[in-house]
Coordinates of C-alpha atoms in Angstrom, one line a residue:
M28 CA -178.2 192.6 20.5
E29 CA -178.1 194.8 23.8
H30 CA -176.1 194.3 26.9
D31 CA -178.0 195.5 30.8
L32 CA -174.1 196.6 31.9
S33 CA -175.6 198.5 35.1
L34 CA -174.3 196.0 37.5
I35 CA -171.0 196.6 36.3
T36 CA -171.7 200.2 35.6
T37 CA -172.7 200.3 39.4
I38 CA -169.4 198.3 40.0
A39 CA -166.9 200.4 38.4
A40 CA -169.0 204.2 39.5
A41 CA -168.7 202.4 42.9
L42 CA -165.7 201.6 43.2
G43 CA -163.9 204.1 40.6
F44 CA -165.9 207.2 42.5
G45 CA -165.2 205.6 46.3
L46 CA -161.0 205.5 45.2
V47 CA -161.2 209.4 43.9
F48 CA -163.0 210.4 46.6
G49 CA -161.4 208.0 49.7
M50 CA -157.8 209.2 48.3
I51 CA -159.0 213.2 49.4
A52 CA -161.1 213.0 52.2
V53 CA -157.2 211.1 53.5
R54 CA -155.8 214.3 51.7
L55 CA -157.8 215.7 54.4
K56 CA -156.9 213.9 57.0
L57 CA -160.3 212.6 57.2
P58 CA -161.2 209.0 58.1
A59 CA -161.2 207.1 53.9
L60 CA -165.4 206.1 54.7
V61 CA -166.1 209.9 54.6
G62 CA -165.2 210.1 50.7
Y63 CA -166.8 207.3 50.2
L64 CA -169.9 208.2 51.6
A65 CA -170.0 211.4 49.6
A66 CA -169.0 209.0 46.3
G67 CA -172.3 207.3 47.3
I68 CA -173.8 211.0 47.4
V69 CA -172.3 212.1 44.1
I70 CA -173.7 209.1 41.8
G71 CA -176.8 208.4 43.5
P72 CA -180.1 209.6 42.3
G73 CA -180.1 212.8 44.9
T74 CA -176.9 214.2 42.5
P75 CA -177.3 215.5 38.9
G76 CA -174.4 213.4 36.7
I77 CA -173.9 209.4 36.7
V78 CA -177.0 207.4 39.0
A79 CA -175.8 204.3 39.9
N80 CA -178.3 201.6 40.2
V81 CA -179.4 202.5 44.1
E82 CA -180.3 198.7 44.2
L83 CA -177.4 196.7 43.0
A84 CA -175.3 198.9 45.4
S85 CA -177.8 197.6 48.0
Q86 CA -178.0 194.1 47.0
L87 CA -173.7 193.9 46.8
A88 CA -173.1 195.8 50.7
E89 CA -175.0 193.3 52.0
I90 CA -172.6 190.7 50.7
G91 CA -169.9 193.4 52.5
V92 CA -172.1 192.8 55.6
M93 CA -172.1 188.9 55.1
L94 CA -168.2 188.8 54.7
L95 CA -167.7 192.0 57.3
M96 CA -169.7 190.3 60.0
F97 CA -167.6 186.5 59.1
G98 CA -165.0 188.2 60.1
V99 CA -165.7 189.5 63.3
G100 CA -167.1 186.2 64.0
L101 CA -163.1 184.5 62.5
H102 CA -162.7 186.3 66.3
F103 CA -165.1 187.0 68.6
S104 CA -165.8 182.7 69.8
L105 CA -169.3 181.9 71.8
G106 CA -166.8 181.6 74.9
D107 CA -165.9 185.4 73.8
L108 CA -169.6 186.7 73.5
L109 CA -169.8 184.8 76.8
N110 CA -167.2 185.9 79.1
V111 CA -169.0 189.6 77.9
R112 CA -172.6 188.9 78.9
K113 CA -172.8 190.5 82.2
I114 CA -171.9 193.7 81.0
A115 CA -173.7 193.1 76.5
L116 CA -176.2 191.8 77.6
P117 CA -178.1 194.4 79.9
G118 CA -176.3 197.1 78.5
A119 CA -178.4 197.2 75.0
I120 CA -181.4 196.0 76.2
L121 CA -181.4 199.2 78.3
Q122 CA -179.7 201.4 75.7
I123 CA -182.4 200.5 73.3
T124 CA -184.9 201.2 75.4
V125 CA -183.6 204.8 76.5
A126 CA -182.9 205.9 73.0
T127 CA -186.5 204.3 71.7
A128 CA -188.0 206.8 74.2
M129 CA -185.8 209.7 73.3
G130 CA -186.8 208.8 69.8
V131 CA -190.3 208.6 70.5
G132 CA -190.7 211.1 72.9
M133 CA -189.3 213.4 69.4
T134 CA -191.4 212.4 67.1
H135 CA -194.1 212.9 69.5
L136 CA -193.3 216.6 69.8
W137 CA -193.2 216.7 65.8
G138 CA -196.8 215.5 65.9
W139 CA -196.2 211.8 64.8
S140 CA -198.0 209.5 65.7
L141 CA -197.1 205.8 68.8
G142 CA -196.2 203.9 65.5
S143 CA -194.4 206.1 63.8
G144 CA -192.0 207.3 67.2
L145 CA -191.5 204.0 67.9
V146 CA -190.1 202.8 64.4
F147 CA -188.5 205.8 63.6
G148 CA -186.8 205.5 67.9
L149 CA -185.9 202.2 67.2
A150 CA -183.9 203.1 63.8
L151 CA -182.3 205.6 66.2
S152 CA -180.7 203.3 68.2
V153 CA -179.6 199.9 66.2
A154 CA -176.1 201.5 65.6
S155 CA -173.9 200.2 62.6
T156 CA -171.6 196.8 63.0
V157 CA -170.1 197.2 59.7
V158 CA -168.7 200.7 60.8
L159 CA -168.2 199.6 64.3
L160 CA -165.8 196.8 62.6
R161 CA -164.2 199.1 60.7
A162 CA -163.1 201.3 63.0
L163 CA -162.0 199.1 66.1
E164 CA -159.8 196.9 63.3
S165 CA -157.6 200.6 62.4
R166 CA -157.0 201.4 65.7
G167 CA -156.6 197.7 66.4
L168 CA -158.5 197.4 69.1
L169 CA -161.0 194.2 68.3
D170 CA -159.2 191.8 70.6
S171 CA -158.9 193.8 73.0
L172 CA -161.5 193.5 76.3
N173 CA -163.7 197.3 75.1
G174 CA -164.0 195.9 71.4
R175 CA -165.2 192.3 72.7
I176 CA -167.5 194.1 74.6
A177 CA -168.6 196.7 71.8
V178 CA -169.1 193.6 69.7
G179 CA -170.5 191.7 71.9
W180 CA -173.0 194.4 73.2
L181 CA -173.6 195.0 69.3
V182 CA -174.2 191.9 68.7
V183 CA -176.8 191.0 71.0
E184 CA -178.6 194.5 69.6
D185 CA -178.4 192.9 66.3
L186 CA -180.5 189.9 67.8
V187 CA -183.1 192.2 69.4
T188 CA -184.2 194.2 66.1
V189 CA -184.6 190.5 64.8
L190 CA -186.8 189.7 66.7
M191 CA -187.8 193.3 66.0
L192 CA -188.8 192.8 62.8
V193 CA -190.9 190.0 62.9
L194 CA -192.9 192.3 66.1
L195 CA -193.8 194.4 63.6
P196 CA -195.8 193.0 60.8
A197 CA -198.1 191.6 64.0
L198 CA -198.5 195.2 65.7
S199 CA -198.6 197.4 63.1
G200 CA -202.1 197.4 62.6
A201 CA -202.3 198.2 66.7
L202 CA -200.2 200.9 65.7
G203 CA -202.1 202.4 63.1
G204 CA -200.3 201.2 60.2
K205 CA -201.1 197.9 57.2
G206 CA -200.2 194.4 58.6
A207 CA -201.9 191.8 60.5
G208 CA -203.7 192.2 64.2
E209 CA -203.2 191.6 67.3
A210 CA -204.4 187.8 67.2
A211 CA -200.8 187.4 65.0
L212 CA -198.4 188.3 67.5
W213 CA -197.8 185.4 69.2
P214 CA -198.2 181.8 67.1
M215 CA -195.3 184.3 64.3
L216 CA -193.1 185.2 68.6
G217 CA -193.5 181.9 68.7
K218 CA -192.5 181.1 65.7
T219 CA -189.3 183.6 65.2
L220 CA -187.9 182.1 67.9
A221 CA -188.1 178.7 66.9
Q222 CA -186.2 179.4 64.0
V223 CA -183.0 181.3 65.8
A224 CA -183.3 178.5 68.4
A225 CA -183.3 175.9 65.8
F226 CA -180.4 177.6 63.7
V227 CA -178.2 178.6 66.9
A228 CA -178.4 175.0 67.8
F229 CA -177.4 174.1 64.0
M230 CA -174.4 175.8 63.8
L231 CA -173.3 174.7 67.3
L232 CA -174.5 171.1 67.7
V233 CA -173.4 169.9 63.9
G234 CA -171.8 173.6 62.0
R235 CA -169.1 173.8 64.5
K236 CA -167.7 170.4 63.5
L237 CA -168.2 170.4 60.1
F238 CA -167.4 173.5 58.4
P239 CA -164.2 172.8 60.2
W240 CA -163.4 169.8 58.6
F241 CA -164.7 170.9 55.7
L242 CA -162.1 173.4 55.2
W243 CA -159.5 171.5 56.3
R244 CA -160.6 168.6 54.0
V245 CA -160.2 172.0 50.9
A246 CA -156.5 173.6 52.4
R247 CA -155.2 169.1 52.1
T248 CA -155.8 169.8 48.5
G249 CA -153.3 172.6 48.3
S250 CA -154.5 174.8 46.2
R251 CA -155.2 178.4 47.4
E252 CA -157.4 179.4 45.4
L253 CA -159.8 176.1 46.4
F254 CA -159.3 177.6 49.8
T255 CA -160.1 181.3 49.7
L256 CA -163.2 179.6 47.3
A257 CA -164.2 177.5 50.0
V258 CA -164.0 180.4 52.8
I259 CA -166.4 182.8 51.0
A260 CA -169.0 180.0 49.7
A261 CA -168.6 179.3 53.2
A262 CA -169.6 182.6 54.9
V263 CA -172.2 183.7 52.3
G264 CA -173.8 180.4 51.6
I265 CA -174.7 180.3 55.5
A266 CA -176.1 183.5 55.7
Y267 CA -178.0 183.2 52.3
E268 CA -179.0 179.5 53.9
A269 CA -179.6 181.1 57.8
T270 CA -182.3 183.2 56.1
A271 CA -183.8 180.6 53.8
L272 CA -184.2 178.3 56.3
F273 CA -184.5 179.8 59.0
G274 CA -185.5 183.6 59.1
V275 CA -182.4 185.0 60.5
S276 CA -180.7 187.9 59.0
F277 CA -177.6 188.0 56.3
A278 CA -175.8 189.3 58.9
L279 CA -176.4 187.0 61.9
G280 CA -176.0 184.5 59.9
A281 CA -173.1 185.4 58.6
F282 CA -171.4 185.6 62.1
F283 CA -172.1 182.5 63.0
A284 CA -170.4 180.8 60.5
G285 CA -167.2 182.9 61.3
M286 CA -167.7 181.8 65.2
V287 CA -167.8 177.4 63.8
L288 CA -165.1 178.2 61.6
R289 CA -162.9 179.7 64.1
E290 CA -162.7 176.3 65.8
S291 CA -160.8 175.4 63.0
A292 CA -156.5 175.5 62.6
L293 CA -156.7 177.2 59.4
S294 CA -159.3 179.8 61.1
H295 CA -156.6 183.1 60.6
R296 CA -155.5 181.5 57.2
A297 CA -159.5 182.3 57.4
A298 CA -159.4 185.7 57.6
E299 CA -156.8 186.3 56.4
E300 CA -158.1 185.3 52.9
S301 CA -161.7 186.6 53.3
L302 CA -159.7 190.6 53.9
P303 CA -158.8 191.6 50.5
L304 CA -163.0 190.8 49.8
R305 CA -163.9 192.3 53.2
D306 CA -162.4 195.3 51.8
A307 CA -164.0 195.7 48.9
F308 CA -167.1 194.7 49.7
S309 CA -167.1 197.1 52.5
V310 CA -166.4 200.3 50.2
L311 CA -169.3 199.4 48.1
F312 CA -171.8 200.0 51.5
F313 CA -170.7 203.2 52.3
V314 CA -170.8 204.1 48.8
S315 CA -174.9 202.3 49.4
V316 CA -175.9 204.6 52.1
G317 CA -174.5 207.5 50.5
M318 CA -176.1 207.5 47.4
L319 CA -180.1 206.1 49.6
F320 CA -179.4 210.3 51.1
D321 CA -180.7 212.7 49.4
P322 CA -179.4 216.4 51.0
Q323 CA -182.1 218.3 50.2
V324 CA -183.1 217.0 53.5
L325 CA -180.7 219.6 54.9
L326 CA -182.1 222.0 53.5
D327 CA -186.1 221.8 54.3
N328 CA -186.0 219.7 58.1
P329 CA -182.8 221.3 59.7
L330 CA -184.1 221.3 62.4
H331 CA -185.4 218.1 62.3
V332 CA -181.8 216.8 60.9
L333 CA -180.0 218.2 64.4
G334 CA -182.6 216.6 66.5
V335 CA -181.2 213.1 65.2
V336 CA -178.4 213.9 65.4
A337 CA -178.8 215.4 69.0
V338 CA -180.0 211.3 70.0
V339 CA -177.8 209.6 68.0
L340 CA -174.4 210.9 69.4
V341 CA -175.2 212.5 72.0
G342 CA -178.6 211.2 73.8
K343 CA -176.8 207.3 73.2
S344 CA -173.7 207.8 73.7
V345 CA -174.5 210.0 77.2
A346 CA -176.5 206.4 78.1
A347 CA -174.2 204.0 76.8
F348 CA -170.8 206.1 79.5
L349 CA -173.5 205.8 82.7
L350 CA -175.1 202.6 81.6
V351 CA -170.9 201.2 81.5
L352 CA -170.1 202.8 84.7
G353 CA -173.2 202.1 86.7
L354 CA -172.2 198.4 85.7
R355 CA -168.2 198.9 87.3
Y356 CA -166.8 199.1 84.2
P357 CA -163.6 201.4 83.9
L358 CA -163.7 204.3 82.1
N359 CA -161.7 203.5 78.7
T360 CA -164.3 200.9 79.1
A361 CA -167.1 203.6 79.5
L362 CA -165.4 205.8 76.2
T363 CA -164.8 203.3 73.6
V364 CA -168.7 201.9 74.3
S365 CA -169.9 205.2 74.1
A366 CA -168.1 205.9 70.7
A367 CA -169.4 202.3 69.5
L368 CA -173.0 203.3 69.9
A369 CA -172.7 207.3 68.5
Q370 CA -173.8 206.1 64.2
I371 CA -176.1 204.0 62.9
G372 CA -176.5 202.1 59.8
E373 CA -177.6 198.8 57.8
F374 CA -179.7 197.5 60.1
S375 CA -181.0 200.9 61.2
F376 CA -182.7 201.4 56.7
I377 CA -183.9 198.0 57.0
L378 CA -186.4 198.8 60.5
A379 CA -186.6 202.2 58.1
A380 CA -187.7 200.5 55.1
L381 CA -190.0 197.9 56.5
G382 CA -191.8 200.6 58.5
R383 CA -192.6 202.8 55.5
S384 CA -194.2 199.5 53.8
L385 CA -196.1 198.8 56.6
G386 CA -196.9 202.0 56.6
L387 CA -195.9 203.1 60.3
L388 CA -193.1 205.6 58.8
P389 CA -193.6 208.7 56.8
E390 CA -191.3 209.1 54.2
L391 CA -189.4 212.7 56.5
G392 CA -189.0 210.1 58.7
Q393 CA -187.4 207.4 56.2
N394 CA -184.8 210.9 54.7
L395 CA -184.2 211.6 58.6
I396 CA -182.6 208.7 59.2
L397 CA -180.4 208.1 55.9
A398 CA -179.4 211.9 57.2
G399 CA -178.1 210.8 60.8
A400 CA -176.8 208.1 59.3
F401 CA -174.4 209.7 56.8
I402 CA -174.0 211.7 58.9
S403 CA -173.4 209.9 62.5
I404 CA -171.2 207.7 60.4
A405 CA -169.1 210.3 59.1
I406 CA -167.8 211.9 62.2
N407 CA -168.2 208.6 64.5
P408 CA -164.5 207.7 63.4
L409 CA -163.5 211.4 65.4
L410 CA -165.3 210.8 68.6
F411 CA -162.9 207.4 69.0
K412 CA -159.7 210.0 67.8
L413 CA -161.2 211.8 71.4
N414 CA -161.2 209.3 73.6
D415 CA -157.3 209.3 74.7
P416 CA -158.0 212.8 74.9
L417 CA -160.6 212.5 76.8
L418 CA -159.5 210.0 79.3
R419 CA -156.0 211.9 80.0
W420 CA -158.5 214.8 80.6
L421 CA -160.8 213.2 83.2
R422 CA -157.7 211.1 84.8
E423 CA -156.0 214.6 84.8
R424 CA -159.5 215.7 87.2
S425 CA -158.6 212.7 89.2
D426 CA -161.8 213.9 91.5
L427 CA -164.4 214.1 89.1
A428 CA -162.9 210.3 87.6
R429 CA -163.0 208.7 91.4
K430 CA -166.7 210.5 91.1
L431 CA -168.3 209.0 88.5
E432 CA -165.8 205.2 88.0
R433 CA -165.1 204.2 91.8
S434 CA -167.9 203.4 93.6
P435 CA -168.0 201.0 95.9
D436 CA -166.7 197.0 94.4
P437 CA -165.5 194.1 96.4
L438 CA -163.8 193.3 92.5
A439 CA -161.9 196.4 92.7
E440 CA -160.1 195.6 95.9
L441 CA -157.5 192.5 96.4
P442 CA -159.4 190.1 99.2
M443 CA -158.3 189.9 103.2
S444 CA -157.7 186.6 102.4
V445 CA -154.8 186.0 100.7
P446 CA -152.0 185.5 102.3
H447 CA -149.0 187.7 102.8
E448 CA -146.6 185.6 101.8
R449 CA -148.3 185.7 98.5
L450 CA -147.9 189.0 98.1
T451 CA -144.7 189.8 98.8
G452 CA -141.4 189.3 95.3
Q453 CA -145.0 187.8 93.7
V454 CA -144.8 188.1 89.6
V455 CA -148.5 191.5 88.8
L456 CA -149.6 190.4 85.9
V457 CA -152.0 192.7 83.7
G458 CA -154.5 191.0 81.7
Y459 CA -155.9 187.3 81.5
G460 CA -156.0 187.4 77.4
S461 CA -154.7 184.1 75.6
V462 CA -151.3 185.2 76.5
G463 CA -151.7 186.4 80.6
R464 CA -153.3 183.0 80.7
C465 CA -150.6 181.1 79.1
V466 CA -148.1 183.1 81.4
A467 CA -149.8 182.0 84.3
M468 CA -150.3 178.3 84.0
D469 CA -146.8 178.4 83.3
L470 CA -145.8 181.1 87.0
A471 CA -148.2 178.9 88.7
R472 CA -146.8 175.8 87.2
Q473 CA -143.3 176.8 88.2
G474 CA -144.3 177.6 91.9
V475 CA -143.9 181.7 91.0
H476 CA -146.9 183.9 93.3
F477 CA -148.7 186.4 90.7
V478 CA -151.7 188.2 91.2
V479 CA -153.7 189.1 87.7
A480 CA -154.6 192.9 86.8
E481 CA -157.7 192.5 84.6
E482 CA -160.6 194.7 83.2
N483 CA -163.2 191.9 82.6
R484 CA -164.6 191.5 85.5
E485 CA -166.5 187.6 84.7
L486 CA -162.4 186.6 84.2
V487 CA -161.9 187.8 87.9
E488 CA -164.8 186.8 89.4
Q489 CA -164.0 183.3 88.0
L490 CA -160.2 183.2 88.9
R491 CA -160.8 184.2 92.9
K492 CA -163.0 180.9 92.6
R493 CA -160.1 179.4 91.6
D494 CA -157.9 180.9 94.1
I495 CA -156.3 182.9 92.1
P496 CA -155.7 186.7 93.7
A497 CA -157.0 189.4 90.9
V498 CA -158.3 193.1 91.0
A499 CA -161.1 194.0 88.7
G500 CA -159.8 197.7 86.8
D501 CA -157.5 199.6 84.7
A502 CA -154.4 199.0 85.2
T503 CA -153.2 202.7 83.8
E504 CA -154.9 203.9 87.3
P505 CA -152.6 203.8 89.8
A506 CA -155.5 202.3 92.4
V507 CA -155.3 198.7 90.3
L508 CA -151.9 198.2 90.3
I509 CA -152.2 199.6 94.7
Q510 CA -154.2 197.2 94.8
A511 CA -152.1 194.3 93.1
H512 CA -149.7 195.2 95.6
I513 CA -147.1 196.9 93.2
A514 CA -144.8 198.2 96.2
R515 CA -144.0 195.3 96.9
A516 CA -143.9 193.2 93.5
A517 CA -141.0 191.6 92.0
V518 CA -141.9 191.4 88.1
L519 CA -145.0 193.6 86.7
V520 CA -145.9 191.6 83.4
I521 CA -148.0 193.5 81.1
A522 CA -149.4 191.3 78.6
I523 CA -152.0 193.2 76.5
S524 CA -150.9 194.8 72.9
D525 CA -151.8 198.5 74.4
T526 CA -148.3 200.5 74.1
M527 CA -149.9 204.0 75.1
G528 CA -151.1 202.1 78.3
A529 CA -148.1 200.6 78.8
R530 CA -146.1 203.4 79.1
S531 CA -148.0 204.2 81.7
M532 CA -148.3 201.2 83.9
V533 CA -144.0 201.0 83.7
E534 CA -144.5 205.3 85.2
I535 CA -147.0 204.1 87.6
A536 CA -145.2 201.2 88.8
R537 CA -141.6 202.4 88.9
A538 CA -143.4 205.8 90.7
L539 CA -144.1 203.4 93.6
N540 CA -141.3 200.4 93.2
P541 CA -138.7 202.1 91.6
S542 CA -136.5 198.4 91.9
I543 CA -139.5 196.5 90.0
Q544 CA -138.7 194.6 86.5
C545 CA -140.8 194.8 84.1
V546 CA -141.3 192.6 80.6
A547 CA -144.1 193.7 77.9
R548 CA -145.6 192.8 74.3
S549 CA -145.8 194.6 71.8
R550 CA -147.6 194.1 68.2
N551 CA -144.6 195.2 66.5
E552 CA -140.5 196.2 66.6
Q553 CA -141.4 199.5 66.1
E554 CA -143.8 199.5 69.3
A555 CA -141.3 197.8 70.6
Q556 CA -138.3 199.6 70.3
L557 CA -140.7 202.7 72.1
L558 CA -141.5 200.6 74.7
R559 CA -137.9 200.0 75.2
D560 CA -137.0 203.4 74.7
D561 CA -139.4 205.0 77.8
T562 CA -139.3 202.5 79.5
G563 CA -136.0 201.1 79.5
G564 CA -137.8 197.6 80.3
T565 CA -138.1 193.7 78.1
V566 CA -140.6 194.4 75.5
L567 CA -140.8 191.0 73.5
V568 CA -142.7 191.3 70.0
G569 CA -143.9 188.1 68.8
K570 CA -143.2 187.1 65.2
Q571 CA -139.7 187.2 66.4
E572 CA -140.4 185.3 69.6
L573 CA -141.6 182.9 67.5
A574 CA -139.0 182.8 65.2
H575 CA -136.0 182.7 67.9
S576 CA -138.3 179.8 69.6
M577 CA -137.8 177.5 66.3
T578 CA -134.5 178.1 65.5
R579 CA -133.5 176.8 68.6
C580 CA -135.5 174.3 68.1
V581 CA -133.9 173.8 65.2
V582 CA -130.3 173.9 66.5
A583 CA -131.1 171.3 68.8
S584 CA -132.6 169.3 65.5
L585 CA -129.0 169.7 64.3
A586 CA -127.3 169.1 67.2
Q587 CA -129.0 165.6 68.1
A588 CA -128.7 164.5 64.5
Q589 CA -124.8 165.8 64.7
T590 CA -124.5 162.9 68.3
Q591 CA -126.3 160.4 66.6
S592 CA -124.0 160.4 63.6
H593 CA -120.7 160.6 65.6
H594 CA -122.6 156.7 67.2

């Protein structure tokens, strides 16, 4: 009896070749994902030799997308999304509009129809959340403000794309393709919006209580295997049910699954337990992208490919950069977001496949989208590496940086109404995230005056409404610390985990106030020691401080026990 081994063959080939080519890429000082993409080309139908099952690989990659989006949800709460809504919502919509217009304009020059250009432009406008997550995680930026803005921006893009996937079949007849006529547009739109609203309402009203409770019940069994199974089952199961019952995408369903499970105290353990599977299936995602790519398109249509790459890497990035600056966010945020959007991925493939099925997108269009995805995904990590040198270059040319970044901004200056006594001997607190918020609460309880320097403009607005002095901006710029009155401050507290940025902040603070004391946090002892050597300030490591606190509690408990035994 013969057995169909296509699934095993696909997994073995994808993981085996991914490992080999990933190691080669790392040895060549390239990101490992470039190797995974190359592995997909080698085992794909576009090259001779081993040919893995493309359809199976795509389904396995879909699981990887689910698990990765689930991981994002575990780190990204609804509050985080609402905190960046004023930049993510308008920024994403405007950027999609600009990128789609560039795609339509380019295809018009090629002689394509409006319908073809619209689908093509939409596909080029949507960045890959999977690629972004890998880039942010590898640089420790996922929990930073810039990381939350970039992820929030792409979540809005995903929501817009889901809407476009529903609208295209209704519009395809009017655009010259197959499908329903214009009469079906409004009923389909209403149905989709109702489905998405029902899913979101269910997850926020029921899911955020039910699923954390279920995870806690499983954890109480004491079985690590059952806990891991519960986490994976929740991620994949909720994503599947979201599609089957509510018609939303797998990725969006998994994202909301992670968001509701974040309400549980076990969310960190859930993220840790799902990490190995997330990594393994993300490899399958990148390999599957490589398998879809036909290298022949590079030889047959080099100018077309160049145009696609220019729109994705240059057009989208410049548009996003200018939009972020226009919304009065700092240069480093603009550079991070622009690098995050300089690629296309999973939703682009879905849009291209739908366009082909509706007769709107020619086969060449799909091949060009895959070529653009391959090239942009391969180059994207290098763009992130260029951010820091480019930021330093811009700031060395202070006049250029000011022209780009400094428009009249009331949040960038401390209000004149702040009493003078609160700005002498105060604490300057950089960052109002989870750590900064706790520091601020403790300082307020002890009657210590402080000024907050925070990049998130929404948080600054909220703080000022509560009569807490705060300025918006990047504290690695002298102007921000000057506005926080660092020259008269007693202590600089850096509550964000950014080693390079902390060094710059301490240097600026000491130049303006040589007697100031500095306290900073760090992710690990190596970075902490580097900061201590460079700045001479006090640097605390989270795990070590937790261990010290636990030790103090143990010693206090032992002393209490000894006192009771004497009595």
